[in-house]
CSV table of C-alpha atoms in Angstrom, one decimal:
chain,number,residue,atom,x,y,z
A,1,ALA,CA,97.6,78.2,99.7
A,2,GLN,CA,95.2,75.5,100.6
A,3,SER,CA,96.3,72.9,103.2
A,4,VAL,CA,94.8,70.2,105.3
A,5,THR,CA,95.9,68.7,108.7
A,6,GLN,CA,94.8,65.3,109.9
A,7,LEU,CA,95.0,65.6,113.6
A,8,ASP,CA,95.6,61.8,114.3
A,9,SER,CA,98.0,59.6,112.5
A,10,HIS,CA,96.4,56.5,114.1
A,11,VAL,CA,92.9,55.9,115.4
A,12,SER,CA,91.9,52.5,117.0
A,13,VAL,CA,88.2,51.6,117.6
A,14,SER,CA,86.3,48.5,118.5
A,15,GLU,CA,83.9,47.0,116.0
A,16,GLY,CA,80.4,48.5,116.3
A,17,THR,CA,81.6,51.7,118.0
A,18,PRO,CA,81.7,55.1,116.3
A,19,VAL,CA,84.5,56.3,114.1
A,20,LEU,CA,85.8,60.0,114.2
A,21,LEU,CA,88.7,61.0,111.8
A,22,ARG,CA,89.6,64.6,112.2
A,23,CYS,CA,90.6,67.1,109.5
A,24,ASN,CA,91.2,70.7,109.6
A,25,TYR,CA,91.8,72.9,106.6
A,26,SER,CA,93.3,76.2,105.7
A,27,SER,CA,92.1,78.1,102.7
A,28,SER,CA,91.7,81.6,101.6
A,29,TYR,CA,88.3,80.8,100.2
A,30,SER,CA,85.6,78.1,100.8
A,31,PRO,CA,87.2,75.1,99.3
A,32,SER,CA,86.2,71.8,97.9
A,33,LEU,CA,87.1,69.1,100.3
A,34,PHE,CA,87.5,65.4,99.8
A,35,TRP,CA,88.0,62.2,101.9
A,36,TYR,CA,89.7,59.2,100.3
A,37,VAL,CA,90.3,55.7,101.7
A,38,GLN,CA,93.2,53.4,100.9
A,39,HIS,CA,93.3,49.8,101.7
A,40,PRO,CA,96.7,48.1,102.1
A,41,ASN,CA,98.8,48.3,98.8
A,42,LYS,CA,95.8,49.6,96.8
A,43,GLY,CA,94.9,52.8,95.2
A,44,LEU,CA,92.7,55.5,96.6
A,45,GLN,CA,88.9,55.4,96.5
A,46,LEU,CA,86.8,58.5,96.9
A,47,LEU,CA,84.6,58.3,100.0
A,48,LEU,CA,82.9,61.6,99.7
A,49,LYS,CA,83.3,65.2,98.6
A,50,TYR,CA,82.1,68.6,99.7
A,51,THR,CA,81.5,71.2,97.0
A,52,SER,CA,79.8,74.1,98.8
A,53,ALA,CA,76.3,72.6,98.6
A,54,ALA,CA,75.0,70.9,101.7
A,55,THR,CA,77.4,71.1,104.7
A,56,LEU,CA,76.7,67.5,105.7
A,57,VAL,CA,77.9,65.2,103.1
A,58,LYS,CA,77.1,61.5,102.9
A,59,GLY,CA,79.5,59.1,101.3
A,60,ILE,CA,79.9,55.4,100.6
A,61,ASN,CA,79.9,52.7,103.2
A,62,GLY,CA,78.1,54.7,105.7
A,63,PHE,CA,80.6,57.4,106.2
A,64,GLU,CA,79.7,61.1,106.4
A,65,ALA,CA,81.5,64.4,106.9
A,66,GLU,CA,80.3,67.8,108.1
A,67,PHE,CA,81.9,71.0,106.7
A,68,LYS,CA,82.2,73.6,109.5
A,69,LYS,CA,83.5,76.9,108.2
A,70,SER,CA,83.6,78.5,111.7
A,71,GLU,CA,85.9,75.6,112.9
A,72,THR,CA,87.6,75.1,109.5
A,73,SER,CA,87.0,71.4,110.0
A,74,PHE,CA,85.8,68.5,107.9
A,75,HIS,CA,85.8,65.6,110.2
A,76,LEU,CA,84.8,62.1,108.9
A,77,THR,CA,82.4,60.0,110.9
A,78,LYS,CA,80.7,56.7,110.9
A,79,PRO,CA,78.2,55.6,113.5
A,80,SER,CA,79.4,52.0,113.7
A,81,ALA,CA,82.8,50.6,112.7
A,82,HIS,CA,83.1,47.5,110.7
A,83,MET,CA,86.3,45.3,110.4
A,84,SER,CA,86.4,46.2,106.7
A,85,ASP,CA,86.8,49.8,107.5
A,86,ALA,CA,90.4,49.2,108.7
A,87,ALA,CA,92.4,51.3,106.2
A,88,GLU,CA,94.2,54.6,105.7
A,89,TYR,CA,92.1,57.7,105.3
A,90,PHE,CA,93.2,61.0,103.6
A,91,CYS,CA,91.6,64.4,103.8
A,92,VAL,CA,92.3,66.2,100.6
A,93,VAL,CA,91.9,69.8,99.2
A,94,PRO,CA,92.5,71.1,95.7
A,95,ARG,CA,95.5,73.4,95.8
A,96,GLU,CA,94.2,76.6,94.1
A,97,ARG,CA,91.5,77.3,91.7
A,98,ASN,CA,93.8,77.3,88.5
A,99,ALA,CA,96.7,75.2,89.7
A,100,GLY,CA,96.2,72.3,87.3
A,101,ASN,CA,93.6,71.0,89.6
A,102,MET,CA,96.3,69.4,91.7
A,103,LEU,CA,95.4,68.0,95.2
A,104,THR,CA,97.0,68.5,98.5
A,105,PHE,CA,96.8,65.5,100.8
A,106,GLY,CA,96.8,65.4,104.6
A,107,GLY,CA,99.3,63.0,106.2
A,108,GLY,CA,96.7,60.3,106.5
A,109,THR,CA,95.1,58.5,109.5
A,110,ARG,CA,95.3,54.9,109.9
A,111,LEU,CA,92.1,53.4,111.3
A,112,MET,CA,92.4,50.1,113.1
A,113,VAL,CA,89.3,48.2,114.1
A,114,LYS,CA,89.4,45.7,116.9
A,115,PRO,CA,87.1,42.7,117.0
B,1,ASP,CA,85.3,48.5,82.7
B,2,GLY,CA,87.2,51.8,82.5
B,3,GLY,CA,90.1,52.4,84.8
B,4,ILE,CA,93.8,52.9,85.4
B,5,THR,CA,96.2,50.1,85.2
B,6,GLN,CA,99.7,50.4,86.9
B,7,SER,CA,102.4,47.8,86.3
B,8,PRO,CA,104.2,46.1,87.8
B,9,LYS,CA,102.6,45.8,91.1
B,10,TYR,CA,106.0,45.2,92.8
B,11,LEU,CA,109.3,46.2,91.4
B,12,PHE,CA,112.9,45.7,92.6
B,13,ARG,CA,115.8,47.8,91.5
B,14,LYS,CA,119.5,47.8,92.0
B,15,GLU,CA,121.2,50.9,92.9
B,16,GLY,CA,122.4,52.9,89.9
B,17,GLN,CA,119.6,51.5,87.6
B,18,ASN,CA,116.8,53.4,85.9
B,19,VAL,CA,113.4,51.8,86.0
B,20,THR,CA,110.1,52.7,84.3
B,21,LEU,CA,106.7,52.4,85.9
B,22,SER,CA,103.8,52.0,83.6
B,23,CYS,CA,100.4,53.9,83.9
B,24,GLU,CA,97.6,53.3,81.4
B,25,GLN,CA,94.1,54.6,81.5
B,26,ASN,CA,91.1,53.9,79.3
B,27,LEU,CA,88.9,56.7,80.8
B,28,ASN,CA,89.6,59.3,78.1
B,29,HIS,CA,90.8,61.6,80.8
B,30,ASP,CA,93.1,64.5,79.7
B,31,ALA,CA,95.0,65.0,83.0
B,32,MET,CA,97.3,62.5,84.6
B,33,TYR,CA,99.4,62.6,87.7
B,34,TRP,CA,102.1,60.6,89.5
B,35,TYR,CA,102.3,60.7,93.3
B,36,ARG,CA,104.8,59.2,95.7
B,37,GLN,CA,103.6,57.8,99.0
B,38,ASP,CA,105.8,57.4,102.0
B,39,PRO,CA,104.6,56.4,105.5
B,40,GLY,CA,103.2,59.3,107.5
B,41,GLN,CA,103.6,61.8,104.6
B,42,GLY,CA,100.5,61.5,102.6
B,43,LEU,CA,101.0,61.6,98.8
B,44,ARG,CA,103.4,64.1,97.2
B,45,LEU,CA,103.2,65.1,93.6
B,46,ILE,CA,106.0,64.1,91.2
B,47,TYR,CA,104.8,65.2,87.7
B,48,TYR,CA,101.5,66.0,86.1
B,49,SER,CA,100.3,66.3,82.6
B,50,GLN,CA,97.1,68.2,81.6
B,51,ILE,CA,97.4,67.3,77.9
B,52,VAL,CA,99.2,65.1,75.4
B,53,ASN,CA,102.9,66.1,74.8
B,54,ASP,CA,102.9,68.4,77.8
B,55,PHE,CA,103.9,67.8,81.4
B,56,GLN,CA,104.9,69.9,84.4
B,57,LYS,CA,107.1,69.2,87.4
B,58,GLY,CA,105.4,68.6,90.8
B,59,ASP,CA,106.8,69.2,94.2
B,60,ILE,CA,109.5,66.4,94.1
B,61,ALA,CA,110.4,66.0,90.5
B,62,GLU,CA,114.2,65.6,91.0
B,63,GLY,CA,115.4,62.3,89.9
B,64,TYR,CA,112.2,61.4,87.9
B,65,SER,CA,111.2,61.8,84.3
B,66,VAL,CA,108.0,61.3,82.5
B,67,SER,CA,106.6,61.3,78.9
B,68,ARG,CA,103.1,61.9,77.5
B,69,GLU,CA,103.1,60.7,74.0
B,70,LYS,CA,99.7,59.3,74.1
B,71,LYS,CA,96.6,60.3,76.0
B,72,GLU,CA,96.3,56.8,77.6
B,73,SER,CA,99.8,56.6,78.8
B,74,PHE,CA,102.0,58.4,81.3
B,75,PRO,CA,105.0,56.3,82.3
B,76,LEU,CA,107.3,57.4,85.0
B,77,THR,CA,111.1,56.7,84.9
B,78,VAL,CA,112.9,56.6,88.3
B,79,THR,CA,116.5,57.5,87.5
B,80,SER,CA,119.6,56.7,89.3
B,81,ALA,CA,119.7,60.3,90.4
B,82,GLN,CA,116.8,59.7,92.8
B,83,LYS,CA,118.5,59.3,96.1
B,84,ASN,CA,115.8,57.5,97.9
B,85,PRO,CA,113.5,55.8,95.4
B,86,THR,CA,112.0,53.1,97.7
B,87,ALA,CA,108.4,54.0,98.1
B,88,PHE,CA,104.8,53.3,96.8
B,89,TYR,CA,104.0,55.1,93.5
B,90,LEU,CA,100.4,56.0,92.5
B,91,CYS,CA,99.1,57.2,89.2
B,92,ALA,CA,95.9,59.1,88.9
B,93,SER,CA,93.8,60.6,86.1
B,94,ARG,CA,91.2,63.3,86.3
B,95,SER,CA,88.1,63.9,84.3
B,96,SER,CA,87.5,67.3,82.8
B,97,LEU,CA,83.8,66.9,83.0
B,98,ASN,CA,83.3,66.4,86.8
B,99,TYR,CA,86.9,66.8,88.0
B,100,GLY,CA,86.8,63.5,89.6
B,101,TYR,CA,90.1,61.7,90.2
B,102,THR,CA,90.6,58.0,89.6
B,103,PHE,CA,93.7,56.3,91.1
B,104,GLY,CA,95.6,53.2,90.0
B,105,SER,CA,96.4,50.4,92.4
B,106,GLY,CA,100.0,51.5,92.8
B,107,THR,CA,103.5,50.1,92.2
B,108,ARG,CA,105.7,49.4,95.2
B,109,LEU,CA,109.4,50.0,94.2
B,110,THR,CA,112.2,48.7,96.3
B,111,VAL,CA,115.9,49.4,95.8
B,112,VAL,CA,118.1,46.5,96.7
């Protein structure tokens, strides 16, 4: 079964410094992978998705992620953090090819941005 | 604009009461989902429906019930059998064209 592990429950950066949110996946085949962002008491918004095309995926708000099969990783990065990036981020993988297209969520990483 | 509307945003329930959370979408999506979110646990699937008049249990369906009488609507009832209902509940729908998910803004349920 597909699963994802977010390696850090909390990450704190200063405004203007790089962001790295780590995600490792486990899958019996090359999966699709997603990153979602959730601002406090809000729903989830799709940041970017990998669907076996280019391994470097660019998303909204300057975020990007690189799919590395050899490392089974899909880390999310941004060159320069902004205060508005403070939120919770989820790495997500579809469960199985025909399992109702349900999603499996990582535990989330809360990003804090200091002024 | 198309989207998903969840209501109410905040809900308080006394122990022993059933409450129903509303989820309405005008995206013409066939599939709809209910997730529960607790701190540090990501989102866990409660129920999902891929088509009108059909729904399936997710990972944590005990103490919950749903209906799907209309394509646009997928209400979730939290029954008195749910032992720990205080949580943030998110509804989602999925397009059958591009498989993209859309999430509602959530309902925060607190048992008092």
